């Protein structure tokens, strides 16, 4: 019997190669796409799970819940954290990780910058359970001026030499002069799915005295729940924080290291994190894909069963059981799924490096997971295959044998089959259209984010960011040097680079401010006097800084700040006395007045609203330099810049960034996601078209006689095509009517999570509709053209 | 062998009941060759389908070998299809994906006959119908008469006691039709009960008895 079934399946496959190919193609594409989606989700969820004790490592963060504003930093800078190990016996290890923002380094004669330099406690390797490649994990950072470098740095700067005992010179913003460290160990490179990537770890000079900004990690003892520590937070505060107001405004948080990548969006994260929303979006796409391929499969399966009606019914007359048809169809499903999964696995393996590279992530999927996916897919589709076989096979039982006989006698399907299949195709297209609209909106939003920059002047700018102290001090010399060259049009400086975060906020005194606002804080961004002209910011009221004049008492405020201060008319705030309460010598921020109001410019991510902030002309904190150049002489610019830099700052390497790259990096997750979504939308659309194609072929085949008769009666080819197409076109229109409002609603919801959002324009809907319409028309027209061109005699003989 | 008592077959539409068969009484003995005649839509095929368990009467009693058909379970019907009843059709209904040999073999596969025995039985059938040379051809490569030969071979390979033929010569030209009718007659002479539906008076004469249906009523001649 099995052999007979196999023979029938083989003959069937061979008889309708087009259907077979389409079916396998659809399944293969869907499987491959689902594998990739699953891989990506697995990757996003795999962050920081590779430590043996991940579940025990927590990051401690503090939220400053001041009146009217709340800031939650990923790092802490208070001295009382040193009391943690004594106060909480549940803490096994405490590790401070102090970022060396854009460290300047010298190894041998190489000068370079690194974002991966951290000063840390000597127990780092124990707490994170990192096995060293060279050196004793317990001792490498015990003494001051010790350094552990990762494998890549070792290979890049020491080559075949043994780096142990060699020296590294290090400086950064807060450490103006280079200090020398000795390499005592080599650690492995941290994997991509780590929320931070240290390249060089330095020992602290005096750990017991250290109290600067740092990321604080606590390794809890085994079987200790974080809640046990959280319960004692308030008693800790009562013991170590004297000021009652501070006690109230500080909220302590513990965050498991595995949750950082997806769920942490605090200020000053150690690196740019992912977003759990991306997983939601991908899961939805996976579900749409699964639904579309399922509908497609049902469609194919029903068509294929109906095509074999005669066979089934004749077999019944010589005693074949329904069970045996179902068995045959199930076997057919298994074979189809098997072929498709093997092919898709092959494609997945081949495409994996390309896709991983394109999306810049590590896609990891264990053999075990892959097997489980395939087993589930097999079960699912066998179930489905049997399901859609049972439907027509058992239909006869439900309605009495007569309906099956009617099919049998006329060799035609009933109208119910056709309408079931019509619903399936319509649903598929609803998925396709919905996904096109959604993808377009996502791309448009990303484009909008990417195109919004500081001010209106945003092209042809090179930025030097997070400069070392000495280079900041030499800024005016560098500026004068650069402006000697005609290809350099302008030079400015600011505290934060474009796409950076403005993070420093202090309490203030503003003339006429209400008493209850005295604990409020407002952000500050220091800039050069030409900052607004350079980036094209608009002066809404008052005046700009004067270039080459005295600006020490002038403060400019952005419109968000104006609102924050409770003003609606920008002119009213001009001239109001202003003073920052900053714990710094008076010379840094002098008492002064509000000299001007500027428009809200987007220095950082557009996912959150613009912060209320003041601009102040204080060169000491201008860590970043902006250089505007003549685009016609781009090739000269880099040479000029390199020469000027080497002349002014011979000790430091030059690291430059084009402004586009800075923003690109800021939105890299969104860009990655939209790229992937485009790919998936294409897949879904393609599968939907395969479904339409199959039903078109089937539907037109059934109307061969009608076409013949119409032609005999004088219908032209064009008229027949129109006649055949209009049914399918109607379906696409129905799909559009269903999909458009759903997509509109869903995308509105999605956009709500952005502070600045693009419009969901009408053309997206029209475009998506026309696009699908065109695809459907092309798909169906091929078939109807073929059918319409046929000689009517041939068509009639067919019956 | 077959007893039909007051058999009705009707379809209910919204406001109206349409009868296909009305009060059909019929007794058929083993070994008979019955021809059912009647104009289009008189219910001939429906009657044949009811006899062959492909359809069920709306009312009335049908006894097959003394067993009431309405009490037969699906399994028993399958069993009867496998061992007692063979069908042939006007449109032949050969399985297009299978060649001549395989088409004839199919009923045996469903009956679970072993491979060796199947081979012998099919070979015998091919030989008997003189189509050995055609055994590897597919239905589309055969003439109508040849296709009907194969269909008959397929219908009788299980040695059914009853052969139901729905206009077996309807799609054939007269010469081929005559050949098929002679073959049926021969099978009947060998002891097979045959019920055929036909339009042709000439073909109907091959039967022992002609039953005429008109508007669902039986007029036996």
PDB file of N, CA and C in Angstrom, chain A residues 1 3-5 7-8 11-12 15 307-308 310-311 313-322 324-325 328 397 400-402 405-406 408-409, chain B residues 9 11 49 53-56 74-75 78 81-82 85-87 89 92-99 102-103 105-107 109-111 138 154:
ATOM      1  N   UNK A   1       0.830  -1.212   0.000  1.00  0.00           N
ATOM      2  CA  UNK A   1       0.000   0.000   0.000  1.00  0.00           C
ATOM      3  C   UNK A   1       0.865   1.262   0.000  1.00  0.00           C
ATOM      4  N   UNK A   3       3.852   1.514  -1.035  1.00  0.00           N
ATOM      5  CA  UNK A   3       4.496   1.676  -2.325  1.00  0.00           C
ATOM      6  C   UNK A   3       3.521   2.320  -3.330  1.00  0.00           C
ATOM      7  N   UNK A   4       2.261   1.892  -3.233  1.00  0.00           N
ATOM      8  CA  UNK A   4       1.231   2.438  -4.116  1.00  0.00           C
ATOM      9  C   UNK A   4       1.063   3.951  -3.866  1.00  0.00           C
ATOM     10  N   UNK A   5       1.003   4.303  -2.571  1.00  0.00           N
ATOM     11  CA  UNK A   5       0.869   5.724  -2.226  1.00  0.00           C
ATOM     12  C   UNK A   5       2.040   6.528  -2.775  1.00  0.00           C
ATOM     13  N   UNK A   7       3.919   5.823  -5.219  1.00  0.00           N
ATOM     14  CA  UNK A   7       3.840   5.900  -6.682  1.00  0.00           C
ATOM     15  C   UNK A   7       2.864   7.009  -7.100  1.00  0.00           C
ATOM     16  N   UNK A   8       1.712   7.034  -6.443  1.00  0.00           N
ATOM     17  CA  UNK A   8       0.709   8.046  -6.762  1.00  0.00           C
ATOM     18  C   UNK A   8       1.252   9.450  -6.516  1.00  0.00           C
ATOM     19  N   UNK A  11       3.783  10.370  -9.208  1.00  0.00           N
ATOM     20  CA  UNK A  11       3.132  10.680 -10.480  1.00  0.00           C
ATOM     21  C   UNK A  11       2.446  12.049 -10.418  1.00  0.00           C
ATOM     22  N   UNK A  12       1.850  12.306  -9.254  1.00  0.00           N
ATOM     23  CA  UNK A  12       1.163  13.579  -9.076  1.00  0.00           C
ATOM     24  C   UNK A  12       2.103  14.762  -9.135  1.00  0.00           C
ATOM     25  N   UNK A  15       3.179  15.258 -12.614  1.00  0.00           N
ATOM     26  CA  UNK A  15       2.115  15.713 -13.483  1.00  0.00           C
ATOM     27  C   UNK A  15       1.989  17.237 -13.421  1.00  0.00           C
ATOM     28  N   UNK A 307      -8.228  18.574  -7.754  1.00  0.00           N
ATOM     29  CA  UNK A 307      -7.757  18.100  -9.051  1.00  0.00           C
ATOM     30  C   UNK A 307      -7.824  16.569  -9.124  1.00  0.00           C
ATOM     31  N   UNK A 308      -7.760  15.962  -7.962  1.00  0.00           N
ATOM     32  CA  UNK A 308      -7.705  14.498  -7.939  1.00  0.00           C
ATOM     33  C   UNK A 308      -9.039  13.874  -7.566  1.00  0.00           C
ATOM     34  N   UNK A 310     -11.552  12.788  -9.241  1.00  0.00           N
ATOM     35  CA  UNK A 310     -11.942  11.576  -9.956  1.00  0.00           C
ATOM     36  C   UNK A 310     -11.248  10.370  -9.349  1.00  0.00           C
ATOM     37  N   UNK A 311      -9.958  10.560  -9.132  1.00  0.00           N
ATOM     38  CA  UNK A 311      -9.176   9.459  -8.575  1.00  0.00           C
ATOM     39  C   UNK A 311      -9.768   9.001  -7.245  1.00  0.00           C
ATOM     40  N   UNK A 313     -12.792   9.493  -6.030  1.00  0.00           N
ATOM     41  CA  UNK A 313     -14.138   8.945  -6.104  1.00  0.00           C
ATOM     42  C   UNK A 313     -14.168   7.586  -6.769  1.00  0.00           C
ATOM     43  N   UNK A 314     -13.369   7.422  -7.814  1.00  0.00           N
ATOM     44  CA  UNK A 314     -13.332   6.114  -8.475  1.00  0.00           C
ATOM     45  C   UNK A 314     -12.787   5.082  -7.497  1.00  0.00           C
ATOM     46  N   UNK A 315     -11.738   5.477  -6.778  1.00  0.00           N
ATOM     47  CA  UNK A 315     -11.135   4.535  -5.832  1.00  0.00           C
ATOM     48  C   UNK A 315     -12.155   4.089  -4.801  1.00  0.00           C
ATOM     49  N   UNK A 316     -13.046   5.032  -4.439  1.00  0.00           N
ATOM     50  CA  UNK A 316     -14.071   4.677  -3.459  1.00  0.00           C
ATOM     51  C   UNK A 316     -14.946   3.531  -3.975  1.00  0.00           C
ATOM     52  N   UNK A 317     -15.197   3.542  -5.297  1.00  0.00           N
ATOM     53  CA  UNK A 317     -16.089   2.500  -5.829  1.00  0.00           C
ATOM     54  C   UNK A 317     -15.454   1.120  -5.763  1.00  0.00           C
ATOM     55  N   UNK A 318     -14.129   1.063  -5.710  1.00  0.00           N
ATOM     56  CA  UNK A 318     -13.608  -0.288  -5.487  1.00  0.00           C
ATOM     57  C   UNK A 318     -13.058  -0.470  -4.089  1.00  0.00           C
ATOM     58  N   UNK A 319     -13.662   0.266  -3.179  1.00  0.00           N
ATOM     59  CA  UNK A 319     -13.471  -0.075  -1.769  1.00  0.00           C
ATOM     60  C   UNK A 319     -12.310   0.617  -1.081  1.00  0.00           C
ATOM     61  N   UNK A 320     -11.836   1.749  -1.629  1.00  0.00           N
ATOM     62  CA  UNK A 320     -10.791   2.483  -0.919  1.00  0.00           C
ATOM     63  C   UNK A 320     -11.440   3.224   0.244  1.00  0.00           C
ATOM     64  N   UNK A 321     -10.763   3.216   1.400  1.00  0.00           N
ATOM     65  CA  UNK A 321     -11.314   3.943   2.540  1.00  0.00           C
ATOM     66  C   UNK A 321     -10.827   5.380   2.483  1.00  0.00           C
ATOM     67  N   UNK A 322     -11.632   6.267   3.087  1.00  0.00           N
ATOM     68  CA  UNK A 322     -11.222   7.681   3.141  1.00  0.00           C
ATOM     69  C   UNK A 322      -9.893   7.822   3.854  1.00  0.00           C
ATOM     70  N   UNK A 324      -7.459   6.038   3.741  1.00  0.00           N
ATOM     71  CA  UNK A 324      -6.297   5.773   2.906  1.00  0.00           C
ATOM     72  C   UNK A 324      -5.940   7.001   2.059  1.00  0.00           C
ATOM     73  N   UNK A 325      -6.953   7.791   1.658  1.00  0.00           N
ATOM     74  CA  UNK A 325      -6.639   9.047   0.938  1.00  0.00           C
ATOM     75  C   UNK A 325      -5.912  10.009   1.859  1.00  0.00           C
ATOM     76  N   UNK A 328      -2.473   9.088   2.255  1.00  0.00           N
ATOM     77  CA  UNK A 328      -1.675   9.450   1.083  1.00  0.00           C
ATOM     78  C   UNK A 328      -1.343  10.937   1.072  1.00  0.00           C
ATOM     79  N   UNK A 397     -19.196  13.046   3.354  1.00  0.00           N
ATOM     80  CA  UNK A 397     -19.860  12.447   4.503  1.00  0.00           C
ATOM     81  C   UNK A 397     -20.808  13.463   5.132  1.00  0.00           C
ATOM     82  N   UNK A 400     -23.896  14.114   2.854  1.00  0.00           N
ATOM     83  CA  UNK A 400     -24.414  12.942   2.154  1.00  0.00           C
ATOM     84  C   UNK A 400     -23.556  12.737   0.932  1.00  0.00           C
ATOM     85  N   UNK A 401     -23.577  11.542   0.386  1.00  0.00           N
ATOM     86  CA  UNK A 401     -22.637  11.214  -0.682  1.00  0.00           C
ATOM     87  C   UNK A 401     -22.867  12.053  -1.926  1.00  0.00           C
ATOM     88  N   UNK A 402     -24.032  12.636  -2.010  1.00  0.00           N
ATOM     89  CA  UNK A 402     -24.432  13.253  -3.269  1.00  0.00           C
ATOM     90  C   UNK A 402     -23.500  14.367  -3.728  1.00  0.00           C
ATOM     91  N   UNK A 405     -20.646  13.110  -5.343  1.00  0.00           N
ATOM     92  CA  UNK A 405     -20.986  12.567  -6.656  1.00  0.00           C
ATOM     93  C   UNK A 405     -21.173  13.671  -7.682  1.00  0.00           C
ATOM     94  N   UNK A 406     -21.677  14.761  -7.201  1.00  0.00           N
ATOM     95  CA  UNK A 406     -21.862  15.875  -8.120  1.00  0.00           C
ATOM     96  C   UNK A 406     -20.492  16.317  -8.648  1.00  0.00           C
ATOM     97  N   UNK A 408     -18.011  14.481  -8.727  1.00  0.00           N
ATOM     98  CA  UNK A 408     -17.552  13.333  -9.478  1.00  0.00           C
ATOM     99  C   UNK A 408     -18.125  13.341 -10.894  1.00  0.00           C
ATOM    100  N   UNK A 409     -19.410  13.585 -10.951  1.00  0.00           N
ATOM    101  CA  UNK A 409     -20.060  13.511 -12.249  1.00  0.00           C
ATOM    102  C   UNK A 409     -19.643  14.639 -13.173  1.00  0.00           C
TER     103      UNK A 409
ATOM    104  N   UNK B   9     -36.267   9.194  -3.562  1.00  0.00           N
ATOM    105  CA  UNK B   9     -35.066  10.039  -3.445  1.00  0.00           C
ATOM    106  C   UNK B   9     -35.489  11.449  -3.815  1.00  0.00           C
ATOM    107  N   UNK B  11     -34.814  15.927  -3.197  1.00  0.00           N
ATOM    108  CA  UNK B  11     -34.011  17.038  -2.684  1.00  0.00           C
ATOM    109  C   UNK B  11     -34.936  18.126  -2.205  1.00  0.00           C
ATOM    110  N   UNK B  49     -26.670   4.454  -8.440  1.00  0.00           N
ATOM    111  CA  UNK B  49     -25.797   4.853  -7.327  1.00  0.00           C
ATOM    112  C   UNK B  49     -26.319   4.332  -5.993  1.00  0.00           C
ATOM    113  N   UNK B  53     -24.409   1.667  -3.396  1.00  0.00           N
ATOM    114  CA  UNK B  53     -24.015   2.283  -2.110  1.00  0.00           C
ATOM    115  C   UNK B  53     -23.228   3.573  -2.279  1.00  0.00           C
ATOM    116  N   UNK B  54     -23.369   4.228  -3.420  1.00  0.00           N
ATOM    117  CA  UNK B  54     -22.694   5.524  -3.568  1.00  0.00           C
ATOM    118  C   UNK B  54     -23.630   6.643  -3.131  1.00  0.00           C
ATOM    119  N   UNK B  55     -24.899   6.291  -2.973  1.00  0.00           N
ATOM    120  CA  UNK B  55     -25.881   7.287  -2.563  1.00  0.00           C
ATOM    121  C   UNK B  55     -26.876   6.576  -1.647  1.00  0.00           C
ATOM    122  N   UNK B  56     -27.618   7.345  -0.900  1.00  0.00           N
ATOM    123  CA  UNK B  56     -28.589   6.724   0.001  1.00  0.00           C
ATOM    124  C   UNK B  56     -30.000   7.189  -0.358  1.00  0.00           C
ATOM    125  N   UNK B  74     -20.290   2.157   7.307  1.00  0.00           N
ATOM    126  CA  UNK B  74     -19.348   2.584   6.277  1.00  0.00           C
ATOM    127  C   UNK B  74     -18.370   1.445   5.946  1.00  0.00           C
ATOM    128  N   UNK B  75     -17.925   0.765   7.013  1.00  0.00           N
ATOM    129  CA  UNK B  75     -16.942  -0.291   6.856  1.00  0.00           C
ATOM    130  C   UNK B  75     -17.484  -1.433   5.994  1.00  0.00           C
ATOM    131  N   UNK B  78     -17.641  -0.415   2.413  1.00  0.00           N
ATOM    132  CA  UNK B  78     -16.304  -0.522   1.822  1.00  0.00           C
ATOM    133  C   UNK B  78     -16.045  -1.980   1.467  1.00  0.00           C
ATOM    134  N   UNK B  81     -17.867  -2.911  -1.570  1.00  0.00           N
ATOM    135  CA  UNK B  81     -17.209  -2.353  -2.754  1.00  0.00           C
ATOM    136  C   UNK B  81     -15.991  -3.163  -3.130  1.00  0.00           C
ATOM    137  N   UNK B  82     -15.333  -3.674  -2.097  1.00  0.00           N
ATOM    138  CA  UNK B  82     -14.114  -4.421  -2.387  1.00  0.00           C
ATOM    139  C   UNK B  82     -14.421  -5.798  -2.977  1.00  0.00           C
ATOM    140  N   UNK B  85     -19.122  -5.574  -5.533  1.00  0.00           N
ATOM    141  CA  UNK B  85     -19.658  -4.668  -6.541  1.00  0.00           C
ATOM    142  C   UNK B  85     -18.556  -4.078  -7.408  1.00  0.00           C
ATOM    143  N   UNK B  86     -18.780  -4.059  -8.704  1.00  0.00           N
ATOM    144  CA  UNK B  86     -17.863  -3.385  -9.614  1.00  0.00           C
ATOM    145  C   UNK B  86     -18.618  -2.320 -10.389  1.00  0.00           C
ATOM    146  N   UNK B  87     -17.900  -1.228 -10.726  1.00  0.00           N
ATOM    147  CA  UNK B  87     -18.547  -0.134 -11.452  1.00  0.00           C
ATOM    148  C   UNK B  87     -17.861   0.120 -12.782  1.00  0.00           C
ATOM    149  N   UNK B  89     -18.228   3.259 -15.989  1.00  0.00           N
ATOM    150  CA  UNK B  89     -18.885   4.547 -16.226  1.00  0.00           C
ATOM    151  C   UNK B  89     -18.807   4.953 -17.675  1.00  0.00           C
ATOM    152  N   UNK B  92     -15.538   6.481 -18.395  1.00  0.00           N
ATOM    153  CA  UNK B  92     -14.463   5.517 -18.062  1.00  0.00           C
ATOM    154  C   UNK B  92     -13.841   5.752 -16.689  1.00  0.00           C
ATOM    155  N   UNK B  93     -13.479   7.029 -16.406  1.00  0.00           N
ATOM    156  CA  UNK B  93     -12.864   7.371 -15.115  1.00  0.00           C
ATOM    157  C   UNK B  93     -11.665   6.512 -14.763  1.00  0.00           C
ATOM    158  N   UNK B  94     -10.781   6.385 -15.739  1.00  0.00           N
ATOM    159  CA  UNK B  94      -9.506   5.744 -15.399  1.00  0.00           C
ATOM    160  C   UNK B  94      -8.643   6.767 -14.670  1.00  0.00           C
ATOM    161  N   UNK B  95      -7.721   6.258 -13.858  1.00  0.00           N
ATOM    162  CA  UNK B  95      -6.843   7.187 -13.145  1.00  0.00           C
ATOM    163  C   UNK B  95      -5.714   7.597 -14.087  1.00  0.00           C
ATOM    164  N   UNK B  96      -5.699   8.874 -14.407  1.00  0.00           N
ATOM    165  CA  UNK B  96      -4.815   9.341 -15.471  1.00  0.00           C
ATOM    166  C   UNK B  96      -3.329   9.175 -15.168  1.00  0.00           C
ATOM    167  N   UNK B  97      -3.014   9.223 -13.880  1.00  0.00           N
ATOM    168  CA  UNK B  97      -1.605   9.140 -13.497  1.00  0.00           C
ATOM    169  C   UNK B  97      -1.067   7.711 -13.579  1.00  0.00           C
ATOM    170  N   UNK B  98      -1.986   6.748 -13.701  1.00  0.00           N
ATOM    171  CA  UNK B  98      -1.547   5.354 -13.707  1.00  0.00           C
ATOM    172  C   UNK B  98      -1.689   4.761 -15.110  1.00  0.00           C
ATOM    173  N   UNK B  99      -0.798   3.819 -15.434  1.00  0.00           N
ATOM    174  CA  UNK B  99      -0.893   3.183 -16.749  1.00  0.00           C
ATOM    175  C   UNK B  99      -1.919   2.049 -16.706  1.00  0.00           C
ATOM    176  N   UNK B 102      -1.402  -0.595 -14.049  1.00  0.00           N
ATOM    177  CA  UNK B 102      -1.604  -0.094 -12.689  1.00  0.00           C
ATOM    178  C   UNK B 102      -3.075   0.210 -12.398  1.00  0.00           C
ATOM    179  N   UNK B 103      -3.785   0.686 -13.428  1.00  0.00           N
ATOM    180  CA  UNK B 103      -5.205   0.956 -13.256  1.00  0.00           C
ATOM    181  C   UNK B 103      -5.964  -0.324 -12.916  1.00  0.00           C
ATOM    182  N   UNK B 105      -4.752  -2.925 -11.619  1.00  0.00           N
ATOM    183  CA  UNK B 105      -4.234  -3.481 -10.374  1.00  0.00           C
ATOM    184  C   UNK B 105      -4.839  -2.794  -9.128  1.00  0.00           C
ATOM    185  N   UNK B 106      -5.208  -1.492  -9.278  1.00  0.00           N
ATOM    186  CA  UNK B 106      -5.580  -0.686  -8.120  1.00  0.00           C
ATOM    187  C   UNK B 106      -6.578  -1.328  -7.125  1.00  0.00           C
ATOM    188  N   UNK B 107      -7.708  -1.879  -7.613  1.00  0.00           N
ATOM    189  CA  UNK B 107      -8.651  -2.463  -6.648  1.00  0.00           C
ATOM    190  C   UNK B 107      -8.004  -3.551  -5.792  1.00  0.00           C
ATOM    191  N   UNK B 109      -4.907  -3.627  -4.878  1.00  0.00           N
ATOM    192  CA  UNK B 109      -4.053  -2.963  -3.880  1.00  0.00           C
ATOM    193  C   UNK B 109      -4.898  -2.599  -2.662  1.00  0.00           C
ATOM    194  N   UNK B 110      -6.092  -2.025  -2.953  1.00  0.00           N
ATOM    195  CA  UNK B 110      -6.947  -1.635  -1.830  1.00  0.00           C
ATOM    196  C   UNK B 110      -7.463  -2.839  -1.057  1.00  0.00           C
ATOM    197  N   UNK B 111      -7.586  -3.975  -1.758  1.00  0.00           N
ATOM    198  CA  UNK B 111      -8.054  -5.171  -1.063  1.00  0.00           C
ATOM    199  C   UNK B 111      -6.936  -5.850  -0.303  1.00  0.00           C
ATOM    200  N   UNK B 138      -0.641   4.961 -20.954  1.00  0.00           N
ATOM    201  CA  UNK B 138      -1.479   5.715 -20.023  1.00  0.00           C
ATOM    202  C   UNK B 138      -2.833   5.976 -20.678  1.00  0.00           C
ATOM    203  N   UNK B 154     -10.750  -3.454 -14.834  1.00  0.00           N
ATOM    204  CA  UNK B 154     -10.535  -2.978 -13.473  1.00  0.00           C
ATOM    205  C   UNK B 154     -11.749  -3.323 -12.593  1.00  0.00           C
TER     206      UNK B 154
END
